[in-house]
Short mmCIF file of C-alpha atoms in Angstrom, two decimals:
data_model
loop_
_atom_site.label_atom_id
_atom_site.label_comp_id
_atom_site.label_asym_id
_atom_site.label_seq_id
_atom_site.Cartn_x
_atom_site.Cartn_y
_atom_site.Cartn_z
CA UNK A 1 30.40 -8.44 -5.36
CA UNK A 2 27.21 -7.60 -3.54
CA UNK A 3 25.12 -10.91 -2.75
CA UNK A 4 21.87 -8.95 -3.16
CA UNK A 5 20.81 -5.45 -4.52
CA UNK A 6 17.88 -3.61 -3.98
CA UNK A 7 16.36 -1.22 -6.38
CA UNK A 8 13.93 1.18 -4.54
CA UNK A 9 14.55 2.58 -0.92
CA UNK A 10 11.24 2.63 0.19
CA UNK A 11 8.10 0.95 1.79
CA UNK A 12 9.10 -2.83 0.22
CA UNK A 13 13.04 -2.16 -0.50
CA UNK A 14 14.22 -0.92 2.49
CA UNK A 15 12.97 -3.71 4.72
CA UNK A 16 13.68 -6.37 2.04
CA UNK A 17 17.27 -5.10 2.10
CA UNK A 18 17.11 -5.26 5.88
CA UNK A 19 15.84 -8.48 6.03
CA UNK A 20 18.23 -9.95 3.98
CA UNK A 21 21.13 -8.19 5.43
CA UNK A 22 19.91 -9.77 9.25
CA UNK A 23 20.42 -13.03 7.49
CA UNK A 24 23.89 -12.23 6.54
CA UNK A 25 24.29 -11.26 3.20
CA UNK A 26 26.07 -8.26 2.11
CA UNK A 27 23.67 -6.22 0.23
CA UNK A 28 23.70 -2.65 -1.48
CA UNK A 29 20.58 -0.68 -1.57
CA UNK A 30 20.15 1.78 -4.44
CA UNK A 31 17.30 5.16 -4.23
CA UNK A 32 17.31 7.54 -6.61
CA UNK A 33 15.56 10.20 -4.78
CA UNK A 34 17.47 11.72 -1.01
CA UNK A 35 15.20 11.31 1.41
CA UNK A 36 13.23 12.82 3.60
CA UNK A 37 11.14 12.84 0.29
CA UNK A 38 7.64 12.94 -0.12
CA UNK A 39 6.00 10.83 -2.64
CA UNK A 40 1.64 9.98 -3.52
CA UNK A 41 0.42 7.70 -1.23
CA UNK A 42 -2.32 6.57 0.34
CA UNK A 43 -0.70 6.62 3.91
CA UNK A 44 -2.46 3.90 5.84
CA UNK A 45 -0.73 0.87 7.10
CA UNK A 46 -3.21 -1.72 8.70
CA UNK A 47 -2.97 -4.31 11.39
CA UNK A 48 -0.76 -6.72 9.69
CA UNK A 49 1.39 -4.18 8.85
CA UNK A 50 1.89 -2.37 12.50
CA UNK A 51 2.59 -6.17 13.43
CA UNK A 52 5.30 -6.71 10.99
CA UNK A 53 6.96 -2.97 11.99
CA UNK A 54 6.96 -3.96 15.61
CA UNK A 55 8.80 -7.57 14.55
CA UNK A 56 11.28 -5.84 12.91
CA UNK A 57 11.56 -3.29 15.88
CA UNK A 58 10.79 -0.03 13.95
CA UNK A 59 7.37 0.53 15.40
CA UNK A 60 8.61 2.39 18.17
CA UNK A 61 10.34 4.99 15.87
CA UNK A 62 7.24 5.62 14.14
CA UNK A 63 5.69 6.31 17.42
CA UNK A 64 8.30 8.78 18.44
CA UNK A 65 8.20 10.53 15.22
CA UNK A 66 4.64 11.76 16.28
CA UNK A 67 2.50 9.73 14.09
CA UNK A 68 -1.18 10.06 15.66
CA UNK A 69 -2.25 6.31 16.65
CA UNK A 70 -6.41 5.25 14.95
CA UNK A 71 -7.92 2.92 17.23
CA UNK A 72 -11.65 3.67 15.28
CA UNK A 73 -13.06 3.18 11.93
CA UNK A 74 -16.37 4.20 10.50
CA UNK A 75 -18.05 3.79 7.42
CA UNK A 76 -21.27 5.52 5.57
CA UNK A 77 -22.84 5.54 2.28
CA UNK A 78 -26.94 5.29 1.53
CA UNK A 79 -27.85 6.33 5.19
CA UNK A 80 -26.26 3.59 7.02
CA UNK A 81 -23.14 3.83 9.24
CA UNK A 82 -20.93 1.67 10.76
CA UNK A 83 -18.52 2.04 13.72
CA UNK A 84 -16.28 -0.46 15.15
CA UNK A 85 -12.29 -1.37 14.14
CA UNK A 86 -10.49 -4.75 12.80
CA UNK A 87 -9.27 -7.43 15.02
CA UNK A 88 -6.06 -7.45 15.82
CA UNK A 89 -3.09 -9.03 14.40
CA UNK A 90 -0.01 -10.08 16.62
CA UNK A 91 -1.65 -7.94 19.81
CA UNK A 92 -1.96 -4.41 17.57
CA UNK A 93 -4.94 -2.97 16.74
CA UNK A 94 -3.70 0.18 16.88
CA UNK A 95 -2.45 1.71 13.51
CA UNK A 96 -0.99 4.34 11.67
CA UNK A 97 -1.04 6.95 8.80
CA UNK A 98 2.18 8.17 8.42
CA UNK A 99 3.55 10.84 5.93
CA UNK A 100 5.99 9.57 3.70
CA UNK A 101 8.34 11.84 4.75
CA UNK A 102 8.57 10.27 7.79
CA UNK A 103 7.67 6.42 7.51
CA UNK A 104 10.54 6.01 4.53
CA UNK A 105 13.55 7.03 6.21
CA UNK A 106 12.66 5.35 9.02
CA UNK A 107 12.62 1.90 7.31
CA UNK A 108 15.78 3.02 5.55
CA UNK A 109 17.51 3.66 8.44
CA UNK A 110 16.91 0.53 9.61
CA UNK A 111 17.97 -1.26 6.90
CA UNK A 112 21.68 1.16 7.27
CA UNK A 113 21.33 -0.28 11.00
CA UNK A 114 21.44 -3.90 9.69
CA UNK A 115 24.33 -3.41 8.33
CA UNK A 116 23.12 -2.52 4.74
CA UNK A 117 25.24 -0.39 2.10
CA UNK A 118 22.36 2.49 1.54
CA UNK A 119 23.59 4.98 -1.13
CA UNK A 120 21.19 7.75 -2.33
CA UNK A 121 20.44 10.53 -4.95
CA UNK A 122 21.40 7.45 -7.38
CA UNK A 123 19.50 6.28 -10.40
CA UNK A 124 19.46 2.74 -11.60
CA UNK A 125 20.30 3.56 -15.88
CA UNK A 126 20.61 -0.44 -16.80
CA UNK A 127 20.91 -4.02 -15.60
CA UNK A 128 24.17 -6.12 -16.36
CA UNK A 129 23.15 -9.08 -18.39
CA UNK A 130 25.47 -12.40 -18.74
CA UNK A 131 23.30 -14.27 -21.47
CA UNK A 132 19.56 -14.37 -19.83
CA UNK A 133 20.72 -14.15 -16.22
CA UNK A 134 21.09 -10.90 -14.50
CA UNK A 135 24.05 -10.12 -12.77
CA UNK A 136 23.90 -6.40 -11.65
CA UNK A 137 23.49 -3.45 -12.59
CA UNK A 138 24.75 0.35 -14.10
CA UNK A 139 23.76 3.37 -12.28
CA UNK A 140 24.67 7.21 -12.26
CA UNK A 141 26.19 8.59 -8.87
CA UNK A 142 25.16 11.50 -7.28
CA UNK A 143 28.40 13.31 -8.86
CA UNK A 144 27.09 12.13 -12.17
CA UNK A 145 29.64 9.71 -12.99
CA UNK A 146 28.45 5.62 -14.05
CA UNK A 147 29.38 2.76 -11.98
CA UNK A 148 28.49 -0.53 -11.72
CA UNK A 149 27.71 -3.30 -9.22
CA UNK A 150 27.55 -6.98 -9.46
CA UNK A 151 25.60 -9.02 -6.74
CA UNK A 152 23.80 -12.89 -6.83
CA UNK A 153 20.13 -11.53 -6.74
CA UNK A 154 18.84 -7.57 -8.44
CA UNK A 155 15.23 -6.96 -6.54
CA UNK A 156 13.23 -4.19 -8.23
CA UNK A 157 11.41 -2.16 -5.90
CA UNK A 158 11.06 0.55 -7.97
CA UNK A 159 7.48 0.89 -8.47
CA UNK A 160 4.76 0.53 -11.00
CA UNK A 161 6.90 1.65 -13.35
CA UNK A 162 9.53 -0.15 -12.51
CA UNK A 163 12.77 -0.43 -14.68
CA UNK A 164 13.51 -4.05 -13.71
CA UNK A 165 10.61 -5.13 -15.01
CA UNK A 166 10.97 -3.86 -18.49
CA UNK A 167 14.79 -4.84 -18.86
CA UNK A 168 13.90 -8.56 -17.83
CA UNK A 169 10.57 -8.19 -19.81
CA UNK A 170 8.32 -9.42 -17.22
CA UNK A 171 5.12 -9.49 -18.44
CA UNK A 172 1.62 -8.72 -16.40
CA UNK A 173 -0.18 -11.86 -15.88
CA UNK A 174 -3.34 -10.44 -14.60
CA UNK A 175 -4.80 -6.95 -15.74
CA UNK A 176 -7.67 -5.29 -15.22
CA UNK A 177 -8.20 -1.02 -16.30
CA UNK A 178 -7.85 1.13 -14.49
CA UNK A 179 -10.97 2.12 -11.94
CA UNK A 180 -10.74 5.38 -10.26
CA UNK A 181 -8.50 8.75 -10.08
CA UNK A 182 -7.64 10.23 -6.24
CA UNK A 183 -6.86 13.71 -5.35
CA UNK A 184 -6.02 14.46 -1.47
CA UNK A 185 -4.22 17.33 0.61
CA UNK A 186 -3.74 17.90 4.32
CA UNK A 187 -5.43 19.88 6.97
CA UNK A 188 -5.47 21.31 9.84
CA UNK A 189 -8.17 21.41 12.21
CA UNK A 190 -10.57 18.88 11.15
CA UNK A 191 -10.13 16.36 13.81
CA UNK A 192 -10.80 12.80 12.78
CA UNK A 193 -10.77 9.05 12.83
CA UNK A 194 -10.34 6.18 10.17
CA UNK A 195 -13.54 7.56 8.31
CA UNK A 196 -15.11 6.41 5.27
CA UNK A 197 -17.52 7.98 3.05
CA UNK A 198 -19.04 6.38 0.04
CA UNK A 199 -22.04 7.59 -2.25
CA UNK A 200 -22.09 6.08 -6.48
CA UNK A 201 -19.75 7.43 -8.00
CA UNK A 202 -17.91 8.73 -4.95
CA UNK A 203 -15.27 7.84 -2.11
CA UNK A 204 -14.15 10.02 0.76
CA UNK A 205 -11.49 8.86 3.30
CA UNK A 206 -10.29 10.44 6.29
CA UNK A 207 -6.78 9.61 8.75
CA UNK A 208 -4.98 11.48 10.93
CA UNK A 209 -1.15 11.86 10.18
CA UNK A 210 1.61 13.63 11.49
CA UNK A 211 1.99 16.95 12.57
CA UNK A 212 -1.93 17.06 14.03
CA UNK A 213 -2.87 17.28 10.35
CA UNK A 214 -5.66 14.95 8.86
CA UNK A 215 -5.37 13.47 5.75
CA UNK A 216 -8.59 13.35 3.50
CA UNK A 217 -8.49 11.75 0.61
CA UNK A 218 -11.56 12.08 -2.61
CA UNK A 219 -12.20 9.27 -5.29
CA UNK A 220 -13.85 9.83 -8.56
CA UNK A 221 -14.25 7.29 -11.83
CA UNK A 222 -11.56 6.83 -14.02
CA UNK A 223 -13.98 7.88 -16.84
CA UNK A 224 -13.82 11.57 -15.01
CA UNK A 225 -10.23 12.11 -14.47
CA UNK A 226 -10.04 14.62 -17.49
CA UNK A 227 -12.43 16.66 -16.15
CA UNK A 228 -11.53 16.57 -12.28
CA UNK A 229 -7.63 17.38 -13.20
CA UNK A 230 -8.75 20.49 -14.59
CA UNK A 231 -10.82 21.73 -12.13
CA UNK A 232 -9.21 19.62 -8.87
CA UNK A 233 -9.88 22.27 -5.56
CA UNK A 234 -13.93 22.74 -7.06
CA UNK A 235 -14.26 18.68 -7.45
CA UNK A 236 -12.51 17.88 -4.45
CA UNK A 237 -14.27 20.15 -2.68
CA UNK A 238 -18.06 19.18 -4.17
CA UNK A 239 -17.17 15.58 -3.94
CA UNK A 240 -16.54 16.14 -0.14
CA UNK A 241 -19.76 18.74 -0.27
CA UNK A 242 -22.06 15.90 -1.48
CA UNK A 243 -20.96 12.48 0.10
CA UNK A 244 -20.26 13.93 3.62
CA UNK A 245 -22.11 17.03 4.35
CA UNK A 246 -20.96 17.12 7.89
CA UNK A 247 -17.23 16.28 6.66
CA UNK A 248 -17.26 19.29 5.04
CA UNK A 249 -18.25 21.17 7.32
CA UNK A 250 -15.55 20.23 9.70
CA UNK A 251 -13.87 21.26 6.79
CA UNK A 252 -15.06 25.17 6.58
CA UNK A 253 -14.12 25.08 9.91
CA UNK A 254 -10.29 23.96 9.50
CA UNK A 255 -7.45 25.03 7.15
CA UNK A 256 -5.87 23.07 4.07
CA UNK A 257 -2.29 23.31 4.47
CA UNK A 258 -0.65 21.89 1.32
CA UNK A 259 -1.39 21.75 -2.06
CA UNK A 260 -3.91 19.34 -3.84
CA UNK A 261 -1.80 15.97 -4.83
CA UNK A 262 -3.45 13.33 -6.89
CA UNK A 263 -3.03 10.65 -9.74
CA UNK A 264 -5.16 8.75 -12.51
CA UNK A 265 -2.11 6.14 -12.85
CA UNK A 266 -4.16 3.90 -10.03
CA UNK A 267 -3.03 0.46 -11.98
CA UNK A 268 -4.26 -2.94 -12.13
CA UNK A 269 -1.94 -5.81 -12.13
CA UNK A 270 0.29 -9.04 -10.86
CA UNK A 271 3.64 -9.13 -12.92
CA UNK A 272 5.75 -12.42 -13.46
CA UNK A 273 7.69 -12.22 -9.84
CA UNK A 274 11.13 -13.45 -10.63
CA UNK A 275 13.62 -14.81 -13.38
CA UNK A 276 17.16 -15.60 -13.68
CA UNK A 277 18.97 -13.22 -11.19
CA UNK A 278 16.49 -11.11 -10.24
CA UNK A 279 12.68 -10.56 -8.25
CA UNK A 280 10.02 -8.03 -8.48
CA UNK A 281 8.24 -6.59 -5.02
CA UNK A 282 6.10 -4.16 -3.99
CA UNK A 283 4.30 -2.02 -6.78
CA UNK A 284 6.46 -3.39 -9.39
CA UNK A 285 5.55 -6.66 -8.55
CA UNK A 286 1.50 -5.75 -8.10
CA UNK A 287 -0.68 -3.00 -7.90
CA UNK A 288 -4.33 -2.35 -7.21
CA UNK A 289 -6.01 0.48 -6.73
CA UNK A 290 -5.46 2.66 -3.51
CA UNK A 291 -8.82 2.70 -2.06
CA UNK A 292 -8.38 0.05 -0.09
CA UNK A 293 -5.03 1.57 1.02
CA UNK A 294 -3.40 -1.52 0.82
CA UNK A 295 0.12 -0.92 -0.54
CA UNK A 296 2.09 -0.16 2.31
CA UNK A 297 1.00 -3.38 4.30
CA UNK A 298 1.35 -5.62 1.17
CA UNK A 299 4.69 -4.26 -0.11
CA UNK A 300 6.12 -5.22 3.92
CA UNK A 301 4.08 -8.59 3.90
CA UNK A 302 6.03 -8.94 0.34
CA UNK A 303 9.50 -8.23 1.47
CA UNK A 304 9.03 -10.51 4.51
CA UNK A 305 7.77 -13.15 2.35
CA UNK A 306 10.67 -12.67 -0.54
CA UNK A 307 13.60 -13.00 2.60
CA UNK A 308 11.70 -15.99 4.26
CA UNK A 309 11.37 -18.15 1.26
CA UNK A 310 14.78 -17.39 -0.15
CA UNK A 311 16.51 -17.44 3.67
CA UNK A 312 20.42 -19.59 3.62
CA UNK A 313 19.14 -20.69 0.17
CA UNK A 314 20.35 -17.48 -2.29
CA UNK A 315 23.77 -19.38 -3.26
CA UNK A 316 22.53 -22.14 -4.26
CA UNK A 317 21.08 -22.50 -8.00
CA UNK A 318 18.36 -25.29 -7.03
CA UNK A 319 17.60 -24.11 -3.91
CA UNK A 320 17.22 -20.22 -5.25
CA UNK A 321 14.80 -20.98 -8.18
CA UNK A 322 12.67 -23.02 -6.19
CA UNK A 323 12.16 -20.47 -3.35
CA UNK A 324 11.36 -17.88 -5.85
CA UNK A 325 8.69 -20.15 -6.93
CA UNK A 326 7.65 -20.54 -4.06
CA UNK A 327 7.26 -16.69 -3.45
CA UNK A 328 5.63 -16.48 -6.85
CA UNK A 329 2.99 -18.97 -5.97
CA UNK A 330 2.44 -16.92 -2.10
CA UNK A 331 2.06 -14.14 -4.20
CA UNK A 332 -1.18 -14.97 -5.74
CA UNK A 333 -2.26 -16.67 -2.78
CA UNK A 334 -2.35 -13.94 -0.35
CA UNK A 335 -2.89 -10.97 -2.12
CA UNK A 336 -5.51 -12.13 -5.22
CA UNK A 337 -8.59 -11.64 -2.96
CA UNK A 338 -7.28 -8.69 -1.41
CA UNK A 339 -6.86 -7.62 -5.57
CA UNK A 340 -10.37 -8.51 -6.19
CA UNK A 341 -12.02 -6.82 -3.17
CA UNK A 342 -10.13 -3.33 -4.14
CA UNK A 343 -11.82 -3.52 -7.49
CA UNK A 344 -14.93 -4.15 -6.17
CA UNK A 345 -14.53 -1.08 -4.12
CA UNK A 346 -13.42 0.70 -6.80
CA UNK A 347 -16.57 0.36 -8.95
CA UNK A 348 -17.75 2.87 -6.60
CA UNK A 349 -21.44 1.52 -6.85
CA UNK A 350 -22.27 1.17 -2.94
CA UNK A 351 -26.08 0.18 -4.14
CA UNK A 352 -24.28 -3.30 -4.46
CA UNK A 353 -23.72 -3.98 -0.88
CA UNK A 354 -26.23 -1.38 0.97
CA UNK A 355 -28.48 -3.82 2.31
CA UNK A 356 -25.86 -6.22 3.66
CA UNK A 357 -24.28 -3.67 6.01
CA UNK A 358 -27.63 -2.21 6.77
CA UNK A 359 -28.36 -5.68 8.61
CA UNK A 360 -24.80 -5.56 9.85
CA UNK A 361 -26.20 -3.01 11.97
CA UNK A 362 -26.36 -3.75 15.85
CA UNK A 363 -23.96 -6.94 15.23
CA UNK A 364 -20.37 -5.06 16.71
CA UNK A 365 -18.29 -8.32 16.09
CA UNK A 366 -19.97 -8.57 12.52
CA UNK A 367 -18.71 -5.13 11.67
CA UNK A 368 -15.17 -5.44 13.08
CA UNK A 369 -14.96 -8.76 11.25
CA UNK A 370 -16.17 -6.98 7.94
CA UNK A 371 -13.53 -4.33 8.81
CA UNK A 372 -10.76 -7.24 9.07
CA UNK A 373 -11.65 -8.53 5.50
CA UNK A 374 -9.73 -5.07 4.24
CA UNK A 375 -7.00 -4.93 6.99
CA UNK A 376 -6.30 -8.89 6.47
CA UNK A 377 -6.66 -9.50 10.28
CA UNK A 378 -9.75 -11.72 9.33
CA UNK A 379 -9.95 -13.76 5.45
CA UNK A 380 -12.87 -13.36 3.32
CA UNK A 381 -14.04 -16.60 3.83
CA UNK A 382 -13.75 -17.04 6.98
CA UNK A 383 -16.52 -13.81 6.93
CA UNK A 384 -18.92 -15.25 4.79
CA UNK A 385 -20.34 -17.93 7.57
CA UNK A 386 -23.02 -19.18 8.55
CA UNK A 387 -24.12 -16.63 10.98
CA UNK A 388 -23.64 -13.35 8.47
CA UNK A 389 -26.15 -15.40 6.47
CA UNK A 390 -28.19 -15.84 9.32
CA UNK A 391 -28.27 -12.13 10.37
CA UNK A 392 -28.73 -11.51 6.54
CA UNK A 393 -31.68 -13.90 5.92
CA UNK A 394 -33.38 -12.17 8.76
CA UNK A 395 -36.91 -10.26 7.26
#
């Protein structure tokens, strides 16, 4: 008997299975796909995210796997522009964009060098019930035969649609509809920062990734998605066209390498976290919309947070339900705003905010601060003080 298995090899299961096997429990760690495998994604990890790679001792792989660093942001929409870059969290400023390719087996690896039991190519069919308490679960092998696994704790990190969630029934406790649809591909000579691009009804976004190849990224309404999956290359293309005309022509002068990728599944949620015998993280615990690229940073923030709070405490029934609370309640607390502030972005109505940045404008530790509020080096409220409404009162 396993004391923990996780559901989901990537960005939140692999380190939650590493962190909980560095604590000593024996745990089995379940991925239907075999990686290297690709999957959507918005790519970015931010500040707090770099940190917690580097504390777990994996940021130097992702260096070495040629991962192009971003020390520089920039955003425009309605003729203004800002430049600058979020504070740092732990001493890194620097980040990363990494293909999934690259970034997943990398954290699995390092979960297989913690000592963890990492089988792939193997899909999670059922849990293993006894009365309301779950106890492990029945999967198909890659040889196609069933087996089954028992452990103390089942963590779903399988995604928005995540099985776990609907065999345990847990129910979304905040929802909001969807916002916006994305389609992106990769390219080659269009060199580039962190850039930003926003007009109504329209989001551009820009990173460098691996392989010298830039990653740019187009947002439309939800309300459009019909239309845009029909006709993807001309919309992506027009979006790009009439948001960033200088973008795209960086663009005529570079070559897309890959095909168009994209999704209209961009979810709005917060899930019930945990239950007898089991926990949700990652995107089948909570999911916003990508524009803010914030799942890769929250889903490690989550996995550090789920092995912290449980820590020596997973055998014991009291101790066990009350640290799952506890992660519950953390939950909501860090990553509500962060929730919030995507949708906001997601309206796509820049009108809303225009003026504010425009009196950003010559204030470089304003604009790094306002860059922080996204990356979580710097909290919302903490922006909003006194002197942002001093520089906005001014005439």
């Amino acid at each position: 008997m396993y004391d923990v298995i996780v559901i989901g090899a990537r960005c939140a299961g692999s380190p939650a299975a590493m962190l909980f096997a560095r604590q000593g429990y024996r745990v089995l760690l379940l991925e239907k796909a075999k990686f290297p495998q690709d999957t959507l994604s918005s790519h970015y990890i931010h500040q707090p995210g770099v940190a917690l790679l580097d504390r777990w001792g994996l940021l130097d792989e992702l260096r070495n796997a040629g991962c192009r660093p971003i020390n520089h942001q920039s955003y425009e929409a309605l003729g203004v522009r800002l430049e600058g870059f979020s504070l740092p969290v732990e001493g890194h400023r620097t980040t990363y964009a990494p293909r999934r390719f690259v970034l997943d087996p990398i954290l699995a690896q390092g979960a297989v060098a913690a000592g963890v039991e990492f089988r792939e190519s193997c899909a999670v069919n059922d849990l293993l019930f006894e009365g309301d308490q779950v106890v492990g679960v029945r999967y198909t092998t890659p040889g196609g035969t069933e087996a089954t696994e028992r452990a103390r704790l089942v963590v779903g990190a399988d995604g928005m649609r995540s099985l776990v969630a609907r065999k345990v029934g847990a129910p979304k406790v905040i929802e909001r509809p969807r916002m916006t649809c994305t389609y992106y591909s990769y390219w080659a000579g269009v060199p580039a920062h962190f850039e930003l691009y926003e007009r109504p009804g329209r989001w551009i976004a820009l990173a460098p990734t691996n392989d010298d190849l830039t990653l740019i990224m187009t947002y439309f309404p939800q309300s459009q998605f019909a239309d845009v999956r029909t006709t993807v290359e001309a919309s992506y293309l027009e979006a790009v066209r009439t948001t960033a005309p200088e973008l795209y022509e960086r663009m005529s002068a570079g070559t897309r390498v890959e095909q168009m990728y994209g999704t209209g599944a961009q979810e709005n949620y917060f899930r019930k976290a945990f239950g007898p015998g089991w926990a949700l993280i990652g995107d089948a615990v909570h999911h916003k919309d990508s524009i803010t690229a914030r799942g890769i940073t929250d889903a490690f923030i989550q996995a550090q947070s789920l092995t912290d709070h449980i820590g020596e405490g997973l055998h014991d029934d009291a101790a066990l339900t009350a640290a799952l609370k506890r992660y519950e309640r953390d939950l909501d607390a860090t990553f509500y705003s962060f929730y919030q502030g995507a949708l906001n972005v997601a309206e796509l109505k820049p009108e809303r905010h225009t003026e504010m940045v425009r009196k950003m404008v010559g204030h470089q530790d304003l604009i790094d601060r306002y860059f922080s509020t996204v990356s979580g080096a710097y909290s919302f409220d903490d922006f909003y003080n006194n002197e942002l409404l001093a520089v906005l009162d001014q005439s």
